[in-house]
JSON list of C-alpha atoms in Angstrom, two decimals:
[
{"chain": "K", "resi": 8, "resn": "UNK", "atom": "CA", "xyz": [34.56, 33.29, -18.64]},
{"chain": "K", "resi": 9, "resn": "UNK", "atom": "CA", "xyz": [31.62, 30.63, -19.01]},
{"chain": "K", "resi": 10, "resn": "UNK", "atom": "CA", "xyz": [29.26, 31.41, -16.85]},
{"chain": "K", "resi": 11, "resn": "UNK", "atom": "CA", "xyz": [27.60, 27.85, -17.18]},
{"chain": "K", "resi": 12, "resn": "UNK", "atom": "CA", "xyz": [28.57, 24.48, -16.50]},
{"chain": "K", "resi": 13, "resn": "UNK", "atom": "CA", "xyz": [26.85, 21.18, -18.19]},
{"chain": "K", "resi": 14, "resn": "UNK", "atom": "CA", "xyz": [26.75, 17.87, -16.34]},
{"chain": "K", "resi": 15, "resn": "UNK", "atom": "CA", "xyz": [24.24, 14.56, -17.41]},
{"chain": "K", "resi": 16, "resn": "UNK", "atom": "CA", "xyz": [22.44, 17.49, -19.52]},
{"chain": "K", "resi": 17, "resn": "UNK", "atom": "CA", "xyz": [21.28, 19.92, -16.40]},
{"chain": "K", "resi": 18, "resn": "UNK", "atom": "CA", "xyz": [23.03, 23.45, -16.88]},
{"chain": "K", "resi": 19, "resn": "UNK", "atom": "CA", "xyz": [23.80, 25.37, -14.08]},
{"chain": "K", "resi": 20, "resn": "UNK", "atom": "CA", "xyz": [24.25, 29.69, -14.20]},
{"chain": "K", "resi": 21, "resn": "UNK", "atom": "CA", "xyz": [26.69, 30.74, -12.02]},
{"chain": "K", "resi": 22, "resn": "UNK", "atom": "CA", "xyz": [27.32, 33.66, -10.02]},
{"chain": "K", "resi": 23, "resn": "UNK", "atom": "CA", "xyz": [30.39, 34.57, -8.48]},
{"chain": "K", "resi": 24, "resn": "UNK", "atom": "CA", "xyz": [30.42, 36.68, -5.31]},
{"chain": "K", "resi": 25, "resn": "UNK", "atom": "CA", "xyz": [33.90, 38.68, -4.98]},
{"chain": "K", "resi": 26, "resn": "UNK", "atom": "CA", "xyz": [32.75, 40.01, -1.45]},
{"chain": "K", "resi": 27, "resn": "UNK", "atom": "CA", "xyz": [31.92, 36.32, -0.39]},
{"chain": "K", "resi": 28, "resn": "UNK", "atom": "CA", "xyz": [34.67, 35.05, -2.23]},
{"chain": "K", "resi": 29, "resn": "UNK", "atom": "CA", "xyz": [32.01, 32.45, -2.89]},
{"chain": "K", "resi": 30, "resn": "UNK", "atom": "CA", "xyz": [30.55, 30.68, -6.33]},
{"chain": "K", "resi": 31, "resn": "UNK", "atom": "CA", "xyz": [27.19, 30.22, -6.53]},
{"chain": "K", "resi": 32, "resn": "UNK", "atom": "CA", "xyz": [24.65, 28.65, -9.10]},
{"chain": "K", "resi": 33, "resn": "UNK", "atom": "CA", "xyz": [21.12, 27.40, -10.22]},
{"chain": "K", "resi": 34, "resn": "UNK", "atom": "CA", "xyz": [20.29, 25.02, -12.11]},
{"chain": "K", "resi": 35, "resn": "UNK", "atom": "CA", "xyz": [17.71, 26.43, -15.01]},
{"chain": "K", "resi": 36, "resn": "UNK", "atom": "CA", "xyz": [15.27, 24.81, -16.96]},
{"chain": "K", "resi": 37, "resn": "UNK", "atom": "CA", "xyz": [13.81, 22.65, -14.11]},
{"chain": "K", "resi": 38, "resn": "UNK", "atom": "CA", "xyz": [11.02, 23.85, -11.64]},
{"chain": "K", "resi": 39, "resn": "UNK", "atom": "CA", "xyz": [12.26, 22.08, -9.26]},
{"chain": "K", "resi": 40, "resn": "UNK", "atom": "CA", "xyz": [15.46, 24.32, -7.47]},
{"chain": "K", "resi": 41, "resn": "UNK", "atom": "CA", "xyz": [18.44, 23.07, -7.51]},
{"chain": "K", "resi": 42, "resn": "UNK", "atom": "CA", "xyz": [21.48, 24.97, -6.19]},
{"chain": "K", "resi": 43, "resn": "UNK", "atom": "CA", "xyz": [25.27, 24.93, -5.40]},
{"chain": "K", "resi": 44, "resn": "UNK", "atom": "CA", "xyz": [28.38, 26.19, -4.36]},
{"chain": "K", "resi": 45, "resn": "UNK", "atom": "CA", "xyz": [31.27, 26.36, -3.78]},
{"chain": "K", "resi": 46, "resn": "UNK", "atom": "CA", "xyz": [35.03, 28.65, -3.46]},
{"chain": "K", "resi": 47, "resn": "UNK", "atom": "CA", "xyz": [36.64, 26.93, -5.74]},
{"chain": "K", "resi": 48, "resn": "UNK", "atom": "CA", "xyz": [36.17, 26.14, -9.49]},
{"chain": "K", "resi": 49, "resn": "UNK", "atom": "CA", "xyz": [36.76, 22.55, -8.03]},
{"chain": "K", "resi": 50, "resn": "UNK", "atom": "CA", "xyz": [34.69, 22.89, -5.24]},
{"chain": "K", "resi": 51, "resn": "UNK", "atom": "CA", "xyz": [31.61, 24.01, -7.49]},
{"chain": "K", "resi": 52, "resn": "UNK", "atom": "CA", "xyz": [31.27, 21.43, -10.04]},
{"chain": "K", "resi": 53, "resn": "UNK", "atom": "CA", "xyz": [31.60, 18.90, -7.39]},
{"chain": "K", "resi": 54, "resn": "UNK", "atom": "CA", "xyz": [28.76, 20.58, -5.35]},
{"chain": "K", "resi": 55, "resn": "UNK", "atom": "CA", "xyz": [26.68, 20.85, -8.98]},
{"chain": "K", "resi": 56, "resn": "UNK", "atom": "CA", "xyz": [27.43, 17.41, -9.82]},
{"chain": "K", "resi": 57, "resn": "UNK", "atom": "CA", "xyz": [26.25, 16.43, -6.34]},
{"chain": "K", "resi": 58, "resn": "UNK", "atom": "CA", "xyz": [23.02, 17.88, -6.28]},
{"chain": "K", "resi": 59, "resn": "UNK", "atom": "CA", "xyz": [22.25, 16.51, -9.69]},
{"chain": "K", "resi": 60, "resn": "UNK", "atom": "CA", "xyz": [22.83, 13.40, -8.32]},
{"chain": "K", "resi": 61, "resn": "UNK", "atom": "CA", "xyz": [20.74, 13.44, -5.73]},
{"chain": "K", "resi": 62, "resn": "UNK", "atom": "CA", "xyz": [17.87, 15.11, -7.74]},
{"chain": "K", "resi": 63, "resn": "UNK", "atom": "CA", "xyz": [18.45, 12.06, -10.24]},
{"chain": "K", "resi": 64, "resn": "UNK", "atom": "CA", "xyz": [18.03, 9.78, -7.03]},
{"chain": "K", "resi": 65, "resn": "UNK", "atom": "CA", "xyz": [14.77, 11.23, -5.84]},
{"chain": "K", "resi": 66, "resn": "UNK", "atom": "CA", "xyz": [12.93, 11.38, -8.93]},
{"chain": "K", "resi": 67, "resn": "UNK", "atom": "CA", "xyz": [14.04, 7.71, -9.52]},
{"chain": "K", "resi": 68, "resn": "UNK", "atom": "CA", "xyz": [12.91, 6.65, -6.20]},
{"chain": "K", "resi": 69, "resn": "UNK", "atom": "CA", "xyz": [9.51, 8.88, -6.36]},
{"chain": "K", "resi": 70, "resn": "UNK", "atom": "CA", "xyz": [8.52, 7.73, -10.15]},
{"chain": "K", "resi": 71, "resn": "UNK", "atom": "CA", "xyz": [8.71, 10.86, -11.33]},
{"chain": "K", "resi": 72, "resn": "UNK", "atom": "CA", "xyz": [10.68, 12.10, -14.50]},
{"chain": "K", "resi": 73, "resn": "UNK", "atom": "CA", "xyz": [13.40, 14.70, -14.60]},
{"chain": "K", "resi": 74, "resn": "UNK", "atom": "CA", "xyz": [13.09, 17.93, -15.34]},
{"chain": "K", "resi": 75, "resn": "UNK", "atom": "CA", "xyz": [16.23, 19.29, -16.88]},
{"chain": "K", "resi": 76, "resn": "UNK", "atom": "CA", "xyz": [15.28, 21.10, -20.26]},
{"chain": "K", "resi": 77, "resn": "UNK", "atom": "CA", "xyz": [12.98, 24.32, -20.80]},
{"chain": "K", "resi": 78, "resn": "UNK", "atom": "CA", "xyz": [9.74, 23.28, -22.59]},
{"chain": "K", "resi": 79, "resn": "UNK", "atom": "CA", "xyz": [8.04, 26.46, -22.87]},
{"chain": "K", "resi": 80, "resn": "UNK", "atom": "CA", "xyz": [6.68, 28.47, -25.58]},
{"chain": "K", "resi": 81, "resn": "UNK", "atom": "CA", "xyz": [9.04, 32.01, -26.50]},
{"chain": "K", "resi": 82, "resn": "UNK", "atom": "CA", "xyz": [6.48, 35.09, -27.28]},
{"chain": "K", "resi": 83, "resn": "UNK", "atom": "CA", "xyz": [8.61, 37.40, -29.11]},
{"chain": "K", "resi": 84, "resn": "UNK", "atom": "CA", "xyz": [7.74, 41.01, -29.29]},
{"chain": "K", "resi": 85, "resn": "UNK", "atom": "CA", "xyz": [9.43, 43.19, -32.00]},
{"chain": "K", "resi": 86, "resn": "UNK", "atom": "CA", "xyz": [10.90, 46.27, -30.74]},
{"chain": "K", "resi": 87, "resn": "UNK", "atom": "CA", "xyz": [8.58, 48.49, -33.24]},
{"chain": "K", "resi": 88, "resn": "UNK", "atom": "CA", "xyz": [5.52, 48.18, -36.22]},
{"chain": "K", "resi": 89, "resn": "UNK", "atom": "CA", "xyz": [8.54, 48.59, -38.17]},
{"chain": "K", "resi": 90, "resn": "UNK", "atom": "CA", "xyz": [10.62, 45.95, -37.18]},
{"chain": "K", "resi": 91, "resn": "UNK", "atom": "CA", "xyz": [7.40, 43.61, -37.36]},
{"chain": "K", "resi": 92, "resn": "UNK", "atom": "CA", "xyz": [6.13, 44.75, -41.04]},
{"chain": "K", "resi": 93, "resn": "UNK", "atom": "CA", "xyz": [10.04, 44.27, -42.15]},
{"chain": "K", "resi": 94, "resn": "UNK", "atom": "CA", "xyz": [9.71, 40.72, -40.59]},
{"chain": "K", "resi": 95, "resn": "UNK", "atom": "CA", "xyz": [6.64, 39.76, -42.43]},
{"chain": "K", "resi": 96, "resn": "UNK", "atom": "CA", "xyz": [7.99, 41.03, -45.63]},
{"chain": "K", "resi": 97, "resn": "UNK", "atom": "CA", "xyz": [10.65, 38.71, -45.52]},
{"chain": "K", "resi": 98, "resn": "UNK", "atom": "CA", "xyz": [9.17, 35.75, -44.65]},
{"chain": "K", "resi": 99, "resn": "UNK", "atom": "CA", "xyz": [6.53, 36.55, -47.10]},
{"chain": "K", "resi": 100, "resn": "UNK", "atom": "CA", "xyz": [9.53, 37.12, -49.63]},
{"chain": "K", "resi": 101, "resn": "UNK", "atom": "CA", "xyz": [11.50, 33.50, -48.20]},
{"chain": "K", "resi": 102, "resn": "UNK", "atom": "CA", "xyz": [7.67, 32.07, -48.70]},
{"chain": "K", "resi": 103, "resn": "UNK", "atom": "CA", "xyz": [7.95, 30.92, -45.24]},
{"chain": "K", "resi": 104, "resn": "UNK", "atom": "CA", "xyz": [5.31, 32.02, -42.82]},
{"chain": "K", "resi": 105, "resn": "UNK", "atom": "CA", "xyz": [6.67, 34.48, -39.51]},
{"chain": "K", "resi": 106, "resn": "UNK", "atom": "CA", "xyz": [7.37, 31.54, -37.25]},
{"chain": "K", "resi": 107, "resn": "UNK", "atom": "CA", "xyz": [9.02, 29.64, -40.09]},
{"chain": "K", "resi": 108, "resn": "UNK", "atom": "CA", "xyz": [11.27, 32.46, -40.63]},
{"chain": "K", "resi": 109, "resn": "UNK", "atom": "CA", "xyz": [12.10, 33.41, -37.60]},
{"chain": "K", "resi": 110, "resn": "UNK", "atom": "CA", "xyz": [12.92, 29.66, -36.68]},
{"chain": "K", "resi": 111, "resn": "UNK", "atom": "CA", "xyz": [15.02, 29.72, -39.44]},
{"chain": "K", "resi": 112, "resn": "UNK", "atom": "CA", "xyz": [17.16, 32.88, -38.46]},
{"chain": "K", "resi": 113, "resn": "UNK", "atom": "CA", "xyz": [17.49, 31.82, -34.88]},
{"chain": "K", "resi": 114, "resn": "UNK", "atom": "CA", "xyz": [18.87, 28.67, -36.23]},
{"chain": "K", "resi": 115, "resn": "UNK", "atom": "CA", "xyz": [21.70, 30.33, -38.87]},
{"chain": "K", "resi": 116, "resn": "UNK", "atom": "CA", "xyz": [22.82, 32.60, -35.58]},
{"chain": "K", "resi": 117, "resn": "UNK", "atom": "CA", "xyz": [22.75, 29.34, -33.21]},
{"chain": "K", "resi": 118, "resn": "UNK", "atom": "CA", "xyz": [25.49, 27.97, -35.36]},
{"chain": "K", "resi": 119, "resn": "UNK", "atom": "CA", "xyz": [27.41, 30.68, -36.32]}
]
């Protein structure tokens, strides 16, 4: 199972509570929180559509502009000197610098 839905490009992780018999979610990549539920499939992406909605709404009415993608920077830490020296021999070898590479790799296992 998906544990995400998409809706006007806001994603929301959900979480399914067997004891609750309850679904709930979050909407990531936006500071602002954003949450739903619902105990049905049905019932969920009406409650996630809703309170995108709504969001949409407010920042309309208060000027302000969406947040609904993740624009951080991603530190990656190799899991040894090893891993890292390996790394830097093959960008070195690509003649691509670490970041390059890496960018590169992460894009060939997005698609695949």
């Amino acid at each position: 199972m998906n544990n995400t839905l998409q809706y006007k490009g806001f994603i929301a992780k959900l979480t399914v509570s067997d004891e609750e018999n309850m679904m709930y979610g979050e909407v990531i990549g936006a500071r602002t929180v954003l949450t739903c539920a619902g105990r049905s499939i049905t019932e969920f992406k009406k409650s996630f559509r809703a309170v995108v909605d709504e969001y949409l709404v407010f920042c309309t009415e208060q000027g302000i502009e969406p947040e609904k993608e993740w624009k951080g920077k991603l530190t990656f830490r190799p899991r040894s000197d090893d891993m890292r020296i390996m790394m830097q021999r093959k960008a070195i070898e690509t003649g691509k610098s670490v970041n390059e590479w890496l960018n590169q790799v992460v894009e060939r296992a997005l698609v695949a």
